[in-house]
């Protein structure tokens, strides 16, 4: 009986290779999340620009090659993260047409978000006060308070996510500095500006 030596092959590169003769090695991730966590941002940007499925997974948007390239260019120019791009697209602060990407700064949303926060907090406070003085069982009070705080928490979460956070991203990233100053009326009219990576001042849509 012939003893065969055990050979261990370790690949520290990031690409598949032909290791030896009829032995082939492939670098295959078990899931998209694992794949993204083991790749550089440059690699992911390059793949997303040419692969609409990767682009949708990262940014939550199905777009043609032209729009994909422009959004990735905006991401890299303003040093945005994937969640920040998703937040801007999901909130409408960045909108897309067939071959153009528009910034739609909406300074009214944060104000409305603050007003909505005050109103919801006031209503929840009144309900909590009413429950505290009501003659009822402890379990009923516990369930009612749980429902009130759940509704309050959800309202605050979605208000911050869709009305406050996107505006802060526009401010922090510097996108607002590269588009014309807009008035409150422009925000009410949802005035959009083309995000052109070749210029610092963009044209009105």
Short mmCIF file of C-alpha atoms in Angstrom, two decimals:
data_model
loop_
_atom_site.label_atom_id
_atom_site.label_comp_id
_atom_site.label_asym_id
_atom_site.label_seq_id
_atom_site.Cartn_x
_atom_site.Cartn_y
_atom_site.Cartn_z
CA UNK A 1 0.00 0.00 0.00
CA UNK A 2 1.44 3.32 -1.07
CA UNK A 3 1.23 6.31 1.22
CA UNK A 4 0.30 9.48 -0.57
CA UNK A 5 1.46 12.83 0.80
CA UNK A 6 -1.23 15.27 1.77
CA UNK A 7 -0.82 18.63 0.07
CA UNK A 8 -2.39 21.81 1.37
CA UNK A 9 -2.87 24.64 -1.11
CA UNK A 10 -3.46 28.15 0.20
CA UNK A 11 -4.55 30.95 -2.08
CA UNK A 12 -3.95 34.41 -0.59
CA UNK A 13 -4.81 36.20 -3.81
CA UNK A 14 -8.25 37.47 -4.71
CA UNK A 15 -8.69 35.88 -8.13
CA UNK A 16 -9.11 32.36 -9.42
CA UNK A 17 -5.98 30.66 -10.68
CA UNK A 18 -4.76 27.53 -12.44
CA UNK A 19 -2.72 26.11 -9.59
CA UNK A 20 -1.10 23.08 -11.24
CA UNK A 21 -1.88 20.93 -14.25
CA UNK A 22 -5.51 19.75 -13.99
CA UNK A 23 -6.12 21.39 -10.61
CA UNK A 24 -8.27 24.54 -10.81
CA UNK A 25 -9.07 26.86 -7.97
CA UNK A 26 -12.00 29.27 -7.81
CA UNK A 27 -12.74 32.04 -5.38
CA UNK A 28 -16.51 31.69 -4.86
CA UNK A 29 -18.31 33.49 -2.06
CA UNK A 30 -21.15 31.70 -0.30
CA UNK A 31 -23.43 34.75 -0.49
CA UNK A 32 -23.59 38.28 -1.83
CA UNK A 33 -22.97 39.67 1.66
CA UNK A 34 -19.79 37.61 2.06
CA UNK A 35 -18.65 38.62 -1.41
CA UNK A 36 -19.13 42.32 -0.69
CA UNK A 37 -17.40 42.11 2.67
CA UNK A 38 -14.27 40.63 1.08
CA UNK A 39 -13.95 43.06 -1.85
CA UNK A 40 -12.60 46.56 -2.00
CA UNK A 41 -14.86 49.52 -2.75
CA UNK A 42 -13.09 50.03 -6.08
CA UNK A 43 -13.89 46.46 -7.16
CA UNK A 44 -17.51 46.75 -6.03
CA UNK A 45 -17.96 50.08 -7.83
CA UNK A 46 -16.49 48.63 -11.03
CA UNK A 47 -18.78 45.59 -10.89
CA UNK A 48 -21.89 47.61 -9.97
CA UNK A 49 -21.33 49.91 -12.94
CA UNK A 50 -21.58 46.95 -15.31
CA UNK A 51 -23.95 44.67 -13.39
CA UNK A 52 -27.46 45.91 -12.65
CA UNK A 53 -28.14 43.12 -10.13
CA UNK A 54 -25.14 44.10 -8.02
CA UNK A 55 -26.15 47.76 -8.37
CA UNK A 56 -29.70 47.06 -7.15
CA UNK A 57 -28.41 45.01 -4.22
CA UNK A 58 -26.14 47.86 -3.13
CA UNK A 59 -28.30 50.91 -3.80
CA UNK A 60 -31.86 49.58 -4.07
CA UNK A 61 -32.35 50.93 -7.58
CA UNK A 62 -32.63 49.38 -11.02
CA UNK A 63 -30.97 51.66 -13.56
CA UNK A 64 -29.35 51.59 -16.98
CA UNK A 65 -25.58 51.68 -17.48
CA UNK A 66 -25.44 55.47 -17.89
CA UNK A 67 -27.29 56.17 -14.66
CA UNK A 68 -25.31 53.51 -12.79
CA UNK A 69 -22.04 55.14 -13.80
CA UNK A 70 -23.27 58.60 -12.77
CA UNK A 71 -24.51 57.51 -9.37
CA UNK A 72 -21.25 55.71 -8.66
CA UNK A 73 -19.35 58.82 -9.78
CA UNK A 74 -21.43 60.90 -7.33
CA UNK A 75 -20.75 58.38 -4.57
CA UNK A 76 -17.01 58.54 -5.13
CA UNK A 77 -16.79 62.30 -5.61
CA UNK A 78 -18.69 63.13 -2.43
CA UNK A 79 -17.30 60.18 -0.46
CA UNK A 80 -20.73 58.69 0.23
CA UNK A 81 -21.34 55.29 1.75
CA UNK A 82 -23.74 52.73 0.27
CA UNK A 83 -26.42 53.38 2.95
CA UNK A 84 -26.15 57.14 2.33
CA UNK A 85 -26.72 56.66 -1.41
CA UNK A 86 -29.70 54.41 -0.65
CA UNK A 87 -31.11 57.03 1.73
CA UNK A 88 -30.79 59.83 -0.85
CA UNK A 89 -32.36 57.74 -3.60
CA UNK A 90 -35.11 56.33 -1.37
CA UNK A 91 -36.09 59.76 -0.03
CA UNK A 92 -36.13 61.39 -3.47
CA UNK A 93 -33.27 63.78 -2.67
CA UNK A 94 -31.53 62.15 -5.64
CA UNK A 95 -33.87 61.27 -8.48
CA UNK A 96 -33.25 59.47 -11.74
CA UNK A 97 -34.59 59.84 -15.25
CA UNK A 98 -33.64 57.92 -18.36
CA UNK A 99 -30.07 59.17 -18.73
CA UNK A 100 -29.72 61.84 -16.01
CA UNK A 101 -29.32 61.98 -12.26
CA UNK A 102 -30.92 64.92 -10.43
CA UNK A 103 -30.46 66.38 -6.98
CA UNK A 104 -33.75 67.58 -5.49
CA UNK A 105 -32.89 69.40 -2.26
CA UNK A 106 -35.97 69.49 -0.08
CA UNK A 107 -35.34 71.74 2.90
CA UNK A 108 -39.03 71.62 3.83
CA UNK A 109 -38.89 67.93 4.81
CA UNK A 110 -36.68 68.43 7.91
CA UNK A 111 -39.01 71.20 9.11
CA UNK A 112 -42.08 69.06 8.57
CA UNK A 113 -40.30 66.19 10.25
CA UNK A 114 -39.66 68.29 13.34
CA UNK A 115 -43.30 69.47 13.41
CA UNK A 116 -44.50 65.89 13.00
CA UNK A 117 -42.19 64.80 15.83
CA UNK A 118 -43.63 67.45 18.15
CA UNK A 119 -47.24 66.57 17.28
CA UNK A 120 -46.73 62.81 17.70
CA UNK A 121 -44.86 63.32 20.98
CA UNK A 122 -47.63 65.59 22.27
CA UNK A 123 -50.37 63.10 21.37
CA UNK A 124 -48.44 60.20 22.89
CA UNK A 125 -47.85 62.27 26.03
CA UNK A 126 -51.57 62.97 26.38
CA UNK A 127 -52.36 59.29 26.02
CA UNK A 128 -49.76 58.34 28.61
CA UNK A 129 -51.22 60.90 31.02
CA UNK A 130 -54.74 59.58 30.42
CA UNK A 131 -53.62 56.02 31.12
CA UNK A 132 -51.76 57.05 34.27
CA UNK A 133 -54.92 58.50 35.85
CA UNK A 134 -57.28 55.81 34.62
CA UNK A 135 -58.57 53.18 37.04
CA UNK A 136 -57.57 49.99 35.27
CA UNK A 137 -55.53 46.83 35.76
CA UNK A 138 -51.70 46.89 35.59
CA UNK A 139 -51.69 44.56 32.58
CA UNK A 140 -53.97 46.88 30.65
CA UNK A 141 -51.70 49.81 31.48
CA UNK A 142 -48.62 47.82 30.44
CA UNK A 143 -50.14 46.83 27.08
CA UNK A 144 -51.40 50.34 26.37
CA UNK A 145 -48.01 51.89 27.19
CA UNK A 146 -46.29 49.32 25.01
CA UNK A 147 -48.52 50.21 22.05
CA UNK A 148 -48.03 53.95 22.56
CA UNK A 149 -44.24 53.71 22.77
CA UNK A 150 -44.18 51.36 19.75
CA UNK A 151 -46.14 53.83 17.63
CA UNK A 152 -44.01 56.72 18.90
CA UNK A 153 -40.77 54.86 18.14
CA UNK A 154 -41.86 53.88 14.61
CA UNK A 155 -42.95 57.44 13.80
CA UNK A 156 -39.65 58.86 15.02
CA UNK A 157 -37.63 56.23 13.15
CA UNK A 158 -39.29 56.78 9.79
CA UNK A 159 -39.39 60.55 10.21
CA UNK A 160 -35.67 60.62 10.81
CA UNK A 161 -34.93 58.13 8.03
CA UNK A 162 -36.94 59.75 5.22
CA UNK A 163 -37.27 63.41 6.22
CA UNK A 164 -34.28 64.44 8.34
CA UNK A 165 -31.30 62.17 7.63
CA UNK A 166 -31.26 62.64 3.80
CA UNK A 167 -31.06 66.42 4.14
CA UNK A 168 -28.17 66.08 6.58
CA UNK A 169 -26.40 63.80 4.10
CA UNK A 170 -26.74 66.45 1.39
CA UNK A 171 -25.29 69.06 3.74
CA UNK A 172 -22.48 66.94 5.13
CA UNK A 173 -21.35 65.54 1.78
CA UNK A 174 -21.09 68.93 0.07
CA UNK A 175 -23.64 68.21 -2.66
CA UNK A 176 -25.59 71.33 -1.66
CA UNK A 177 -22.53 73.49 -2.29
CA UNK A 178 -22.39 72.34 -5.90
CA UNK A 179 -25.95 73.24 -6.83
CA UNK A 180 -27.54 76.70 -7.01
CA UNK A 181 -28.98 78.12 -3.81
CA UNK A 182 -32.65 77.25 -3.60
CA UNK A 183 -35.40 79.06 -1.76
CA UNK A 184 -38.25 77.59 0.25
CA UNK A 185 -40.44 78.04 -2.84
CA UNK A 186 -38.00 75.92 -4.86
CA UNK A 187 -38.31 73.20 -2.25
CA UNK A 188 -42.10 73.34 -2.36
CA UNK A 189 -41.99 73.07 -6.14
CA UNK A 190 -39.48 70.18 -5.89
CA UNK A 191 -37.06 72.02 -8.17
CA UNK A 192 -34.41 69.60 -9.47
CA UNK A 193 -30.84 70.19 -10.63
CA UNK A 194 -28.73 67.99 -12.85
CA UNK A 195 -25.80 66.45 -11.02
CA UNK A 196 -23.03 66.78 -13.59
CA UNK A 197 -19.66 65.42 -12.51
CA UNK A 198 -17.79 67.72 -14.89
CA UNK A 199 -18.87 71.00 -13.31
CA UNK A 200 -19.23 72.49 -9.86
CA UNK A 201 -22.37 74.43 -10.75
CA UNK A 202 -25.29 72.49 -12.19
CA UNK A 203 -27.99 73.47 -14.53
CA UNK A 204 -31.61 73.76 -13.61
CA UNK A 205 -33.85 71.02 -14.89
#
